[in-house]
Short mmCIF file of C-alpha atoms in Angstrom, two decimals:
data_model
loop_
_atom_site.label_atom_id
_atom_site.label_comp_id
_atom_site.label_asym_id
_atom_site.label_seq_id
_atom_site.Cartn_x
_atom_site.Cartn_y
_atom_site.Cartn_z
CA MET A 1 -142.68 -38.48 -26.19
CA THR A 2 -143.90 -36.12 -23.46
CA MET A 3 -141.39 -34.09 -21.52
CA THR A 4 -141.84 -31.15 -19.23
CA THR A 5 -139.29 -28.76 -17.83
CA PRO A 6 -139.95 -25.93 -15.34
CA PRO A 7 -140.78 -22.60 -16.99
CA ALA A 8 -138.02 -20.05 -17.39
CA THR A 9 -138.10 -17.89 -14.29
CA PRO A 10 -135.00 -15.97 -13.19
CA ASN A 11 -133.87 -15.91 -9.59
CA ALA A 12 -134.79 -12.22 -9.26
CA PRO A 13 -136.55 -9.70 -11.51
CA ARG A 14 -134.26 -7.74 -13.82
CA PRO A 15 -134.74 -4.24 -15.24
CA ALA A 16 -136.30 -4.36 -18.71
CA ASP A 17 -133.06 -3.36 -20.44
CA CYS A 18 -131.19 -6.19 -18.71
CA ARG A 19 -133.62 -9.03 -19.35
CA ILE A 20 -132.22 -12.12 -20.97
CA THR A 21 -133.45 -14.66 -23.49
CA GLY A 22 -131.82 -18.07 -23.13
CA VAL A 23 -131.25 -20.20 -26.21
CA LEU A 24 -130.51 -23.91 -26.20
CA LEU A 25 -128.57 -24.63 -29.38
CA ALA A 26 -129.67 -27.98 -30.79
CA GLY A 27 -129.40 -27.31 -34.50
CA GLY A 28 -126.51 -29.62 -35.36
CA GLN A 29 -126.54 -32.99 -37.08
CA GLY A 30 -124.87 -34.95 -34.27
CA SER A 31 -122.42 -36.52 -36.70
CA ARG A 32 -119.99 -37.57 -33.97
CA MET A 33 -122.86 -39.33 -32.18
CA GLY A 34 -123.70 -41.38 -35.24
CA GLY A 35 -126.04 -38.85 -36.82
CA VAL A 36 -128.56 -38.79 -33.98
CA ASP A 37 -129.95 -35.64 -32.39
CA LYS A 38 -127.58 -35.40 -29.42
CA GLY A 39 -129.86 -33.51 -27.12
CA LEU A 40 -132.52 -36.20 -27.39
CA VAL A 41 -130.15 -39.03 -26.44
CA GLU A 42 -130.96 -40.28 -22.95
CA LEU A 43 -128.64 -39.55 -20.06
CA ALA A 44 -129.65 -41.15 -16.75
CA GLY A 45 -133.13 -41.86 -18.08
CA ARG A 46 -133.87 -38.40 -19.49
CA PRO A 47 -132.96 -36.63 -22.73
CA MET A 48 -129.58 -34.96 -22.37
CA ALA A 49 -131.15 -31.62 -23.25
CA ALA A 50 -133.48 -31.90 -20.25
CA HIS A 51 -130.48 -31.66 -17.93
CA ALA A 52 -129.21 -28.54 -19.73
CA LEU A 53 -132.65 -26.91 -19.81
CA GLU A 54 -133.12 -27.58 -16.11
CA ARG A 55 -129.92 -25.68 -15.35
CA LEU A 56 -130.45 -22.84 -17.81
CA ALA A 57 -134.15 -22.07 -17.27
CA PRO A 58 -133.89 -20.51 -13.78
CA GLN A 59 -131.18 -18.13 -15.03
CA VAL A 60 -133.16 -16.43 -17.82
CA ASP A 61 -136.37 -14.50 -18.43
CA GLU A 62 -137.34 -16.38 -21.59
CA LEU A 63 -136.15 -19.72 -22.96
CA ILE A 64 -136.26 -20.88 -26.58
CA ILE A 65 -134.77 -23.82 -28.47
CA ASN A 66 -132.96 -23.79 -31.82
CA ALA A 67 -133.43 -27.12 -33.63
CA ASN A 68 -133.46 -28.17 -37.28
CA GLN A 69 -134.84 -31.71 -37.08
CA ASN A 70 -137.14 -33.81 -34.88
CA LEU A 71 -139.15 -30.68 -34.17
CA ALA A 72 -142.04 -32.46 -32.47
CA ALA A 73 -139.66 -34.03 -29.96
CA TRP A 74 -138.12 -30.65 -29.18
CA GLN A 75 -141.52 -28.99 -28.86
CA ALA A 76 -142.41 -31.57 -26.20
CA PHE A 77 -140.08 -29.76 -23.79
CA GLY A 78 -142.66 -26.96 -23.69
CA TYR A 79 -140.56 -24.09 -25.05
CA PRO A 80 -140.79 -22.30 -28.41
CA VAL A 81 -138.72 -24.07 -31.08
CA PHE A 82 -137.30 -22.47 -34.22
CA GLY A 83 -134.92 -23.53 -36.97
CA ASP A 84 -132.06 -21.74 -38.68
CA ASP A 85 -132.95 -19.12 -41.25
CA ILE A 86 -130.00 -20.41 -43.31
CA GLY A 87 -130.29 -23.94 -44.67
CA GLY A 88 -127.74 -26.70 -44.69
CA PHE A 89 -126.88 -26.97 -40.98
CA ALA A 90 -124.70 -23.86 -41.12
CA GLY A 91 -123.43 -24.13 -37.56
CA PRO A 92 -123.93 -22.36 -34.23
CA LEU A 93 -123.75 -18.86 -35.70
CA ALA A 94 -126.83 -19.64 -37.80
CA GLY A 95 -128.64 -20.71 -34.65
CA LEU A 96 -127.52 -17.59 -32.81
CA HIS A 97 -128.65 -15.37 -35.67
CA ALA A 98 -132.09 -16.97 -35.71
CA ALA A 99 -132.29 -16.51 -31.94
CA LEU A 100 -131.28 -12.84 -32.08
CA SER A 101 -134.04 -12.30 -34.62
CA ARG A 102 -136.66 -13.87 -32.34
CA ALA A 103 -135.57 -12.99 -28.80
CA ALA A 104 -138.03 -11.00 -26.72
CA HIS A 105 -135.29 -9.45 -24.59
CA PRO A 106 -132.25 -7.22 -25.28
CA LEU A 107 -129.67 -9.78 -24.14
CA VAL A 108 -129.31 -13.33 -25.43
CA VAL A 109 -127.36 -16.18 -23.83
CA THR A 110 -126.59 -19.46 -25.57
CA ALA A 111 -125.68 -22.94 -24.41
CA PRO A 112 -125.40 -26.20 -26.36
CA CYS A 113 -127.86 -29.03 -25.87
CA ASP A 114 -125.07 -31.48 -25.00
CA SER A 115 -123.90 -29.62 -21.90
CA PRO A 116 -125.72 -31.30 -18.99
CA PHE A 117 -123.32 -29.85 -16.41
CA LEU A 118 -123.47 -26.17 -17.43
CA PRO A 119 -122.86 -23.71 -14.56
CA THR A 120 -125.87 -22.60 -12.58
CA ASP A 121 -124.29 -19.13 -12.33
CA LEU A 122 -123.37 -18.92 -16.03
CA VAL A 123 -125.70 -16.06 -16.87
CA GLU A 124 -124.99 -14.03 -13.75
CA ARG A 125 -121.25 -14.04 -14.37
CA LEU A 126 -121.46 -13.41 -18.10
CA ALA A 127 -123.88 -10.52 -17.61
CA ALA A 128 -121.76 -8.90 -14.90
CA ALA A 129 -118.70 -9.02 -17.14
CA LEU A 130 -120.57 -7.76 -20.21
CA HIS A 131 -121.85 -4.71 -18.37
CA ALA A 132 -118.56 -4.01 -16.56
CA ALA A 133 -116.61 -4.05 -19.83
CA ASP A 134 -119.38 -2.36 -21.86
CA ALA A 135 -118.80 -5.20 -24.32
CA GLN A 136 -120.94 -6.49 -27.15
CA LEU A 137 -120.42 -10.12 -26.22
CA ALA A 138 -119.18 -12.08 -23.21
CA VAL A 139 -117.83 -15.60 -23.63
CA ALA A 140 -116.96 -18.22 -21.03
CA ARG A 141 -113.38 -19.39 -20.66
CA THR A 142 -111.62 -21.97 -18.50
CA PHE A 143 -107.90 -21.35 -18.13
CA ASP A 144 -106.68 -20.82 -21.73
CA GLN A 145 -109.68 -22.52 -23.36
CA PRO A 146 -112.58 -20.35 -24.57
CA HIS A 147 -116.02 -21.92 -24.88
CA PRO A 148 -117.53 -19.88 -27.71
CA VAL A 149 -121.03 -21.39 -27.68
CA PHE A 150 -121.45 -20.35 -24.04
CA CYS A 151 -121.91 -16.65 -24.70
CA LEU A 152 -124.06 -13.68 -23.81
CA CYS A 153 -124.52 -10.98 -26.41
CA ARG A 154 -126.69 -8.03 -27.32
CA ARG A 155 -129.77 -8.66 -29.45
CA ASP A 156 -128.96 -5.67 -31.65
CA LEU A 157 -126.07 -7.66 -33.16
CA ALA A 158 -128.60 -9.50 -35.35
CA GLY A 159 -127.98 -7.29 -38.38
CA HIS A 160 -124.20 -7.44 -38.02
CA LEU A 161 -124.25 -11.22 -37.74
CA GLY A 162 -126.70 -11.49 -40.64
CA ASP A 163 -124.29 -9.56 -42.86
CA PHE A 164 -121.42 -11.82 -41.78
CA LEU A 165 -123.40 -14.95 -42.63
CA ALA A 166 -124.63 -13.50 -45.93
CA GLY A 167 -120.99 -12.95 -46.88
CA GLY A 168 -120.27 -16.64 -46.38
CA GLY A 169 -118.86 -16.37 -42.86
CA ARG A 170 -119.36 -19.43 -40.69
CA LYS A 171 -116.46 -19.52 -38.22
CA ILE A 172 -117.51 -18.38 -34.79
CA ASP A 173 -114.06 -17.11 -33.75
CA ARG A 174 -113.80 -14.99 -36.90
CA TRP A 175 -117.10 -13.26 -36.16
CA TYR A 176 -116.11 -12.75 -32.54
CA GLY A 177 -112.97 -11.07 -33.83
CA THR A 178 -115.11 -8.28 -35.29
CA LEU A 179 -116.68 -7.46 -31.91
CA LYS A 180 -115.76 -5.95 -28.58
CA ILE A 181 -115.80 -9.06 -26.42
CA VAL A 182 -114.87 -9.97 -22.88
CA GLU A 183 -113.72 -13.44 -21.83
CA VAL A 184 -115.12 -14.51 -18.48
CA PRO A 185 -113.04 -16.97 -16.44
CA PHE A 186 -114.73 -20.06 -15.03
CA ASP A 187 -111.55 -21.79 -13.91
CA ASP A 188 -113.37 -22.95 -10.79
CA GLN A 189 -115.90 -24.89 -12.91
CA GLU A 190 -113.87 -26.41 -15.73
CA ALA A 191 -115.85 -29.68 -15.74
CA ALA A 192 -119.13 -27.80 -16.13
CA PHE A 193 -118.31 -27.04 -19.77
CA ARG A 194 -117.82 -30.64 -20.78
CA ASN A 195 -120.07 -31.55 -23.68
CA ILE A 196 -121.01 -34.98 -24.91
CA ASN A 197 -120.03 -35.97 -28.44
CA THR A 198 -119.61 -39.75 -28.35
CA ARG A 199 -121.25 -42.78 -26.76
CA ASP A 200 -118.19 -43.25 -24.54
CA GLU A 201 -118.50 -39.67 -23.27
CA LEU A 202 -122.19 -40.27 -22.65
CA ALA A 203 -121.41 -43.29 -20.48
CA GLU A 204 -118.79 -41.30 -18.58
CA ALA A 205 -121.24 -38.44 -18.01
CA ALA A 206 -123.84 -40.85 -16.62
CA ARG A 207 -121.32 -41.99 -14.03
CA ASP A 208 -120.53 -38.41 -13.06
CA LEU A 209 -124.09 -37.14 -12.63
CA PRO A 210 -125.03 -36.34 -9.03
CA ALA A 211 -127.22 -38.91 -7.32
CA GLY A 212 -130.88 -38.29 -8.12
CA ALA A 213 -130.17 -36.18 -11.22
CA GLY A 214 -131.81 -38.68 -13.56
#
């Protein structure tokens, strides 16, 4: 399978201390999709992850993919691919920790591979809020619903997160509770955070894609 996605190039150059590594989280087992790798499932004729990568790439200075299976298929997108440093499909925090350990830039933003509608201004708004609040982590929220895997955090949290994971921690909200965080409202884009977990949701997403998005 050969797939290409435009290289990660931000809309405008950022100062070195504000540069951002984007991470597509694709390290899960896809159990609710019948055990298949969700990001590789086709949506409108392309892998679902291709839609997410297309939206995320222009917003970041570097783009990498966290995946724990089907590595050759993920490498075909043309970005560096790495697995969790903790075995057993330990969840999104394991993927984030691996990303923080590998990121070239001081800020790291994450998005899941099953989010083909993610906001095209996600990074801009998260970064503005992070800096304004002098926070360690910014997380997207729509109304009263946080979206914890859509976050921007500081690379220097790698050690802190590593200690949390080494102590058996796995719950993302519990780790967030140890940090200074800021929730960033995206009430104007609630549908953008819809992810795809079932075949029915996949069919619905295909109907909702803009014309020509396939």
